[in-house]
C-alpha cells in the first residue's frame, strides 16, 4: 500500500521490488547498510537482486516482486532502499549514480571547523543510580507493560527533559520533535530473556517479544510510541561516548532539516541483570540516564541561553582533532573519562557544563568524549537573550 501511494499505479508497474533479508538474515542494526552495499554491488555487476526463498506472493501484494535475479537494463537507474523496523523506526534512502570525478578533481575537504546555526540546550535532566535504585517516572495512563529496564530509564529521562523544558507534545509539536539516543548495547535484561528462551525451547521457538526488544532501536521505538514522538529518530550504538555521538547527529539533523524544531537527546547505561565480574572493563557500573532538548528556539527573553556553538568529530581516541574541528581555541579539550558510565558519561559531563552556565559559573566550555569508535567535541557558550 505504501509503495502504491508513493509511486502511483503506473510507477509501481515500472519498478522492480526485492529484499535482501532472505540472503543475509536479520542483521539487526547493520541491516540497512548491508542492503545498501548489496544493491550497489549487484547493480555494478549488472543485476537486479531477487528475493531469496520467495515462492509466491500473498494475494494482497500486487507488486512486481522479483523472486530471482534479473539482468539490469539500466544499472545506473536510481533505487530506493527502505527499512521498516520494530516500533515504527523507519528510514528510506534514494541513491543514484553521479558523474565520476574528472582528472585532477578531488572531493572538497572538510573544513577545520564550522560555526553552527543557532542551536540551544534546554531542559537538562540527569539521574544516576548507585545500582538499581532510580525511581522511574512514567506518563499517566500509558501502557508500559513489557518495557525492559533500558526502556524504563529512557522514558524516565525523556519525560524529565520535556518537563524541565515545558515542552508539551501535542499537534504539530509531535511531528516536529525528534529523539536521538546513545546506548552501549541492547537491553541486557531482554538479551538474557531471548537467550534463555532459545535454551529452553530451541532456536525454532524463541521468545519473539524478547527478540523485538533486543534490536538496537527497541528502547527508542517504545518510548517514541509511548509519547507519540513522530519526528526524526535514531539510536547511536558506537560504544563508549555514544551519548555525545547522538548529540552530534541530532545537531547535524537540526542544521540541515527544515521539518524539525527540536530533538530530545538522551543516553542510557544499564547494568547487567546479573552482576558483572569484578574489574570487567567496558560495561556500566551504574544505571544512568541523561536527557536534554536541543532546539532551534532560544529561551524566553531575559533568560540565560546556552548555545551549542561548535561541534567536532574524529576517529576513536582522537579527542584533540575533534576539539580543533569544534573550534576550541584554548588547547585540547580534555576528553571525559567515565568508565562507570561508558555510553552516558560524556553527555552527563555536557549536562553539568550546561547547568554551570545557567548558574553563571561558566561562560564558555568544551566537553569531549574520545571513545574507541568515535571522538566528539562540543563547544558551549553562555549568552543572555
PDB file of N, CA and C in Angstrom, residues 53-107:
ATOM      1  N   UNK A  53      14.179 -17.312  -1.356  1.00  0.00           N
ATOM      2  CA  UNK A  53      13.159 -18.048  -0.619  1.00  0.00           C
ATOM      3  C   UNK A  53      11.733 -17.652  -0.938  1.00  0.00           C
ATOM      4  N   UNK A  54      11.544 -16.782  -1.931  1.00  0.00           N
ATOM      5  CA  UNK A  54      10.189 -16.339  -2.268  1.00  0.00           C
ATOM      6  C   UNK A  54       9.558 -17.310  -3.268  1.00  0.00           C
ATOM      7  N   UNK A  55       8.494 -17.983  -2.852  1.00  0.00           N
ATOM      8  CA  UNK A  55       7.786 -18.915  -3.732  1.00  0.00           C
ATOM      9  C   UNK A  55       6.530 -18.284  -4.335  1.00  0.00           C
ATOM     10  N   UNK A  56       5.778 -17.547  -3.522  1.00  0.00           N
ATOM     11  CA  UNK A  56       4.542 -16.926  -4.005  1.00  0.00           C
ATOM     12  C   UNK A  56       4.233 -15.714  -3.140  1.00  0.00           C
ATOM     13  N   UNK A  57       3.557 -14.745  -3.736  1.00  0.00           N
ATOM     14  CA  UNK A  57       3.154 -13.545  -3.003  1.00  0.00           C
ATOM     15  C   UNK A  57       1.784 -13.746  -2.371  1.00  0.00           C
ATOM     16  N   UNK A  58       1.555 -13.044  -1.298  1.00  0.00           N
ATOM     17  CA  UNK A  58       0.202 -13.021  -0.747  1.00  0.00           C
ATOM     18  C   UNK A  58      -0.729 -12.341  -1.749  1.00  0.00           C
ATOM     19  N   UNK A  59      -1.996 -12.720  -1.758  1.00  0.00           N
ATOM     20  CA  UNK A  59      -2.926 -12.123  -2.736  1.00  0.00           C
ATOM     21  C   UNK A  59      -2.999 -10.601  -2.648  1.00  0.00           C
ATOM     22  N   UNK A  60      -2.784 -10.041  -1.460  1.00  0.00           N
ATOM     23  CA  UNK A  60      -2.907  -8.591  -1.290  1.00  0.00           C
ATOM     24  C   UNK A  60      -1.701  -7.826  -1.808  1.00  0.00           C
ATOM     25  N   UNK A  61      -0.592  -8.531  -2.097  1.00  0.00           N
ATOM     26  CA  UNK A  61       0.640  -7.860  -2.540  1.00  0.00           C
ATOM     27  C   UNK A  61       0.648  -7.814  -4.065  1.00  0.00           C
ATOM     28  N   UNK A  62       0.153  -6.731  -4.590  1.00  0.00           N
ATOM     29  CA  UNK A  62       0.062  -6.575  -6.043  1.00  0.00           C
ATOM     30  C   UNK A  62       1.229  -5.715  -6.524  1.00  0.00           C
ATOM     31  N   UNK A  63       2.439  -6.284  -6.440  1.00  0.00           N
ATOM     32  CA  UNK A  63       3.657  -5.589  -6.833  1.00  0.00           C
ATOM     33  C   UNK A  63       4.529  -6.531  -7.666  1.00  0.00           C
ATOM     34  N   UNK A  64       5.329  -6.002  -8.588  1.00  0.00           N
ATOM     35  CA  UNK A  64       6.258  -6.840  -9.351  1.00  0.00           C
ATOM     36  C   UNK A  64       7.496  -7.186  -8.522  1.00  0.00           C
ATOM     37  N   UNK A  65       7.350  -8.134  -7.617  1.00  0.00           N
ATOM     38  CA  UNK A  65       8.445  -8.537  -6.729  1.00  0.00           C
ATOM     39  C   UNK A  65       9.266  -9.626  -7.412  1.00  0.00           C
ATOM     40  N   UNK A  66      10.581  -9.440  -7.426  1.00  0.00           N
ATOM     41  CA  UNK A  66      11.469 -10.401  -8.071  1.00  0.00           C
ATOM     42  C   UNK A  66      11.735 -11.585  -7.161  1.00  0.00           C
ATOM     43  N   UNK A  67      11.542 -12.787  -7.671  1.00  0.00           N
ATOM     44  CA  UNK A  67      11.903 -13.976  -6.904  1.00  0.00           C
ATOM     45  C   UNK A  67      13.326 -14.424  -7.225  1.00  0.00           C
ATOM     46  N   UNK A  68      13.835 -14.031  -8.371  1.00  0.00           N
ATOM     47  CA  UNK A  68      15.201 -14.356  -8.757  1.00  0.00           C
ATOM     48  C   UNK A  68      15.872 -13.146  -9.365  1.00  0.00           C
ATOM     49  N   UNK A  69      17.201 -13.193  -9.486  1.00  0.00           N
ATOM     50  CA  UNK A  69      17.943 -12.071 -10.037  1.00  0.00           C
ATOM     51  C   UNK A  69      17.568 -11.845 -11.500  1.00  0.00           C
ATOM     52  N   UNK A  70      17.681 -10.608 -11.927  1.00  0.00           N
ATOM     53  CA  UNK A  70      17.380 -10.254 -13.309  1.00  0.00           C
ATOM     54  C   UNK A  70      18.481  -9.342 -13.824  1.00  0.00           C
ATOM     55  N   UNK A  71      18.816  -9.487 -15.090  1.00  0.00           N
ATOM     56  CA  UNK A  71      19.833  -8.613 -15.688  1.00  0.00           C
ATOM     57  C   UNK A  71      19.317  -7.181 -15.681  1.00  0.00           C
ATOM     58  N   UNK A  72      20.162  -6.267 -15.246  1.00  0.00           N
ATOM     59  CA  UNK A  72      19.776  -4.866 -15.162  1.00  0.00           C
ATOM     60  C   UNK A  72      19.796  -4.235 -16.552  1.00  0.00           C
ATOM     61  N   UNK A  73      18.664  -3.691 -16.969  1.00  0.00           N
ATOM     62  CA  UNK A  73      18.605  -2.992 -18.249  1.00  0.00           C
ATOM     63  C   UNK A  73      19.399  -1.688 -18.156  1.00  0.00           C
ATOM     64  N   UNK A  74      19.248  -0.998 -17.040  1.00  0.00           N
ATOM     65  CA  UNK A  74      19.963   0.259 -16.834  1.00  0.00           C
ATOM     66  C   UNK A  74      20.547   0.254 -15.422  1.00  0.00           C
ATOM     67  N   UNK A  75      21.800  -0.184 -15.270  1.00  0.00           N
ATOM     68  CA  UNK A  75      22.378  -0.286 -13.925  1.00  0.00           C
ATOM     69  C   UNK A  75      22.589   1.065 -13.255  1.00  0.00           C
ATOM     70  N   UNK A  76      22.460   2.169 -14.004  1.00  0.00           N
ATOM     71  CA  UNK A  76      22.616   3.488 -13.395  1.00  0.00           C
ATOM     72  C   UNK A  76      21.289   4.064 -12.919  1.00  0.00           C
ATOM     73  N   UNK A  77      20.196   3.301 -13.050  1.00  0.00           N
ATOM     74  CA  UNK A  77      18.890   3.792 -12.614  1.00  0.00           C
ATOM     75  C   UNK A  77      18.883   4.008 -11.107  1.00  0.00           C
ATOM     76  N   UNK A  78      18.170   5.022 -10.622  1.00  0.00           N
ATOM     77  CA  UNK A  78      18.108   5.244  -9.169  1.00  0.00           C
ATOM     78  C   UNK A  78      17.328   4.132  -8.483  1.00  0.00           C
ATOM     79  N   UNK A  79      17.617   3.925  -7.210  1.00  0.00           N
ATOM     80  CA  UNK A  79      16.856   2.948  -6.438  1.00  0.00           C
ATOM     81  C   UNK A  79      16.573   3.491  -5.051  1.00  0.00           C
ATOM     82  N   UNK A  80      15.577   2.914  -4.416  1.00  0.00           N
ATOM     83  CA  UNK A  80      15.173   3.298  -3.067  1.00  0.00           C
ATOM     84  C   UNK A  80      15.424   2.115  -2.150  1.00  0.00           C
ATOM     85  N   UNK A  81      16.127   2.354  -1.058  1.00  0.00           N
ATOM     86  CA  UNK A  81      16.329   1.325  -0.041  1.00  0.00           C
ATOM     87  C   UNK A  81      15.501   1.694   1.180  1.00  0.00           C
ATOM     88  N   UNK A  82      14.531   0.841   1.521  1.00  0.00           N
ATOM     89  CA  UNK A  82      13.606   1.104   2.634  1.00  0.00           C
ATOM     90  C   UNK A  82      13.876   0.131   3.770  1.00  0.00           C
ATOM     91  N   UNK A  83      13.854   0.644   4.982  1.00  0.00           N
ATOM     92  CA  UNK A  83      13.996  -0.192   6.174  1.00  0.00           C
ATOM     93  C   UNK A  83      12.894   0.165   7.150  1.00  0.00           C
ATOM     94  N   UNK A  84      12.060  -0.802   7.462  1.00  0.00           N
ATOM     95  CA  UNK A  84      10.946  -0.598   8.387  1.00  0.00           C
ATOM     96  C   UNK A  84      11.157  -1.503   9.585  1.00  0.00           C
ATOM     97  N   UNK A  85      11.399  -0.886  10.746  1.00  0.00           N
ATOM     98  CA  UNK A  85      11.853  -1.662  11.902  1.00  0.00           C
ATOM     99  C   UNK A  85      10.792  -1.735  12.980  1.00  0.00           C
ATOM    100  N   UNK A  86      11.105  -2.500  14.021  1.00  0.00           N
ATOM    101  CA  UNK A  86      10.201  -2.633  15.160  1.00  0.00           C
ATOM    102  C   UNK A  86       9.895  -1.266  15.765  1.00  0.00           C
ATOM    103  N   UNK A  87       8.687  -1.118  16.257  1.00  0.00           N
ATOM    104  CA  UNK A  87       8.250   0.066  16.996  1.00  0.00           C
ATOM    105  C   UNK A  87       8.210   1.312  16.125  1.00  0.00           C
ATOM    106  N   UNK A  88       8.138   1.127  14.808  1.00  0.00           N
ATOM    107  CA  UNK A  88       7.900   2.270  13.943  1.00  0.00           C
ATOM    108  C   UNK A  88       9.111   3.104  13.592  1.00  0.00           C
ATOM    109  N   UNK A  89      10.315   2.587  13.736  1.00  0.00           N
ATOM    110  CA  UNK A  89      11.513   3.321  13.317  1.00  0.00           C
ATOM    111  C   UNK A  89      11.804   2.978  11.864  1.00  0.00           C
ATOM    112  N   UNK A  90      11.574   3.928  10.974  1.00  0.00           N
ATOM    113  CA  UNK A  90      11.660   3.658   9.546  1.00  0.00           C
ATOM    114  C   UNK A  90      12.623   4.622   8.870  1.00  0.00           C
ATOM    115  N   UNK A  91      13.274   4.156   7.819  1.00  0.00           N
ATOM    116  CA  UNK A  91      14.198   5.003   7.066  1.00  0.00           C
ATOM    117  C   UNK A  91      14.160   4.615   5.604  1.00  0.00           C
ATOM    118  N   UNK A  92      14.408   5.586   4.732  1.00  0.00           N
ATOM    119  CA  UNK A  92      14.487   5.327   3.301  1.00  0.00           C
ATOM    120  C   UNK A  92      15.596   6.175   2.705  1.00  0.00           C
ATOM    121  N   UNK A  93      16.373   5.573   1.790  1.00  0.00           N
ATOM    122  CA  UNK A  93      17.436   6.273   1.071  1.00  0.00           C
ATOM    123  C   UNK A  93      17.167   6.170  -0.418  1.00  0.00           C
ATOM    124  N   UNK A  94      17.318   7.281  -1.129  1.00  0.00           N
ATOM    125  CA  UNK A  94      17.259   7.280  -2.578  1.00  0.00           C
ATOM    126  C   UNK A  94      18.684   7.449  -3.080  1.00  0.00           C
ATOM    127  N   UNK A  95      19.138   6.516  -3.912  1.00  0.00           N
ATOM    128  CA  UNK A  95      20.522   6.500  -4.384  1.00  0.00           C
ATOM    129  C   UNK A  95      20.530   6.522  -5.908  1.00  0.00           C
ATOM    130  N   UNK A  96      21.378   7.373  -6.456  1.00  0.00           N
ATOM    131  CA  UNK A  96      21.564   7.421  -7.907  1.00  0.00           C
ATOM    132  C   UNK A  96      23.032   7.639  -8.207  1.00  0.00           C
ATOM    133  N   UNK A  97      23.510   7.058  -9.274  1.00  0.00           N
ATOM    134  CA  UNK A  97      24.902   7.223  -9.666  1.00  0.00           C
ATOM    135  C   UNK A  97      25.130   8.637 -10.168  1.00  0.00           C
ATOM    136  N   UNK A  98      26.189   9.293  -9.676  1.00  0.00           N
ATOM    137  CA  UNK A  98      26.577  10.599 -10.171  1.00  0.00           C
ATOM    138  C   UNK A  98      27.753  10.462 -11.119  1.00  0.00           C
ATOM    139  N   UNK A  99      28.128  11.574 -11.734  1.00  0.00           N
ATOM    140  CA  UNK A  99      29.281  11.531 -12.637  1.00  0.00           C
ATOM    141  C   UNK A  99      30.550  11.413 -11.824  1.00  0.00           C
ATOM    142  N   UNK A 100      31.507  10.569 -12.256  1.00  0.00           N
ATOM    143  CA  UNK A 100      32.749  10.407 -11.503  1.00  0.00           C
ATOM    144  C   UNK A 100      33.588  11.676 -11.554  1.00  0.00           C
ATOM    145  N   UNK A 101      34.475  11.834 -10.569  1.00  0.00           N
ATOM    146  CA  UNK A 101      35.381  12.975 -10.549  1.00  0.00           C
ATOM    147  C   UNK A 101      36.310  12.903 -11.752  1.00  0.00           C
ATOM    148  N   UNK A 102      36.504  14.028 -12.413  1.00  0.00           N
ATOM    149  CA  UNK A 102      37.413  14.074 -13.551  1.00  0.00           C
ATOM    150  C   UNK A 102      38.853  14.095 -13.098  1.00  0.00           C
ATOM    151  N   UNK A 103      39.776  13.990 -14.084  1.00  0.00           N
ATOM    152  CA  UNK A 103      41.199  14.009 -13.771  1.00  0.00           C
ATOM    153  C   UNK A 103      41.563  15.328 -13.098  1.00  0.00           C
ATOM    154  N   UNK A 104      42.287  15.236 -12.032  1.00  0.00           N
ATOM    155  CA  UNK A 104      42.730  16.422 -11.323  1.00  0.00           C
ATOM    156  C   UNK A 104      41.730  16.957 -10.326  1.00  0.00           C
ATOM    157  N   UNK A 105      40.477  16.444 -10.340  1.00  0.00           N
ATOM    158  CA  UNK A 105      39.476  16.901  -9.383  1.00  0.00           C
ATOM    159  C   UNK A 105      39.597  16.094  -8.104  1.00  0.00           C
ATOM    160  N   UNK A 106      39.149  16.684  -7.022  1.00  0.00           N
ATOM    161  CA  UNK A 106      39.131  15.988  -5.738  1.00  0.00           C
ATOM    162  C   UNK A 106      37.932  16.464  -4.952  1.00  0.00           C
ATOM    163  N   UNK A 107      37.473  15.611  -4.076  1.00  0.00           N
ATOM    164  CA  UNK A 107      36.349  15.992  -3.225  1.00  0.00           C
ATOM    165  C   UNK A 107      36.775  17.122  -2.308  1.00  0.00           C
TER     166      UNK A 107
END
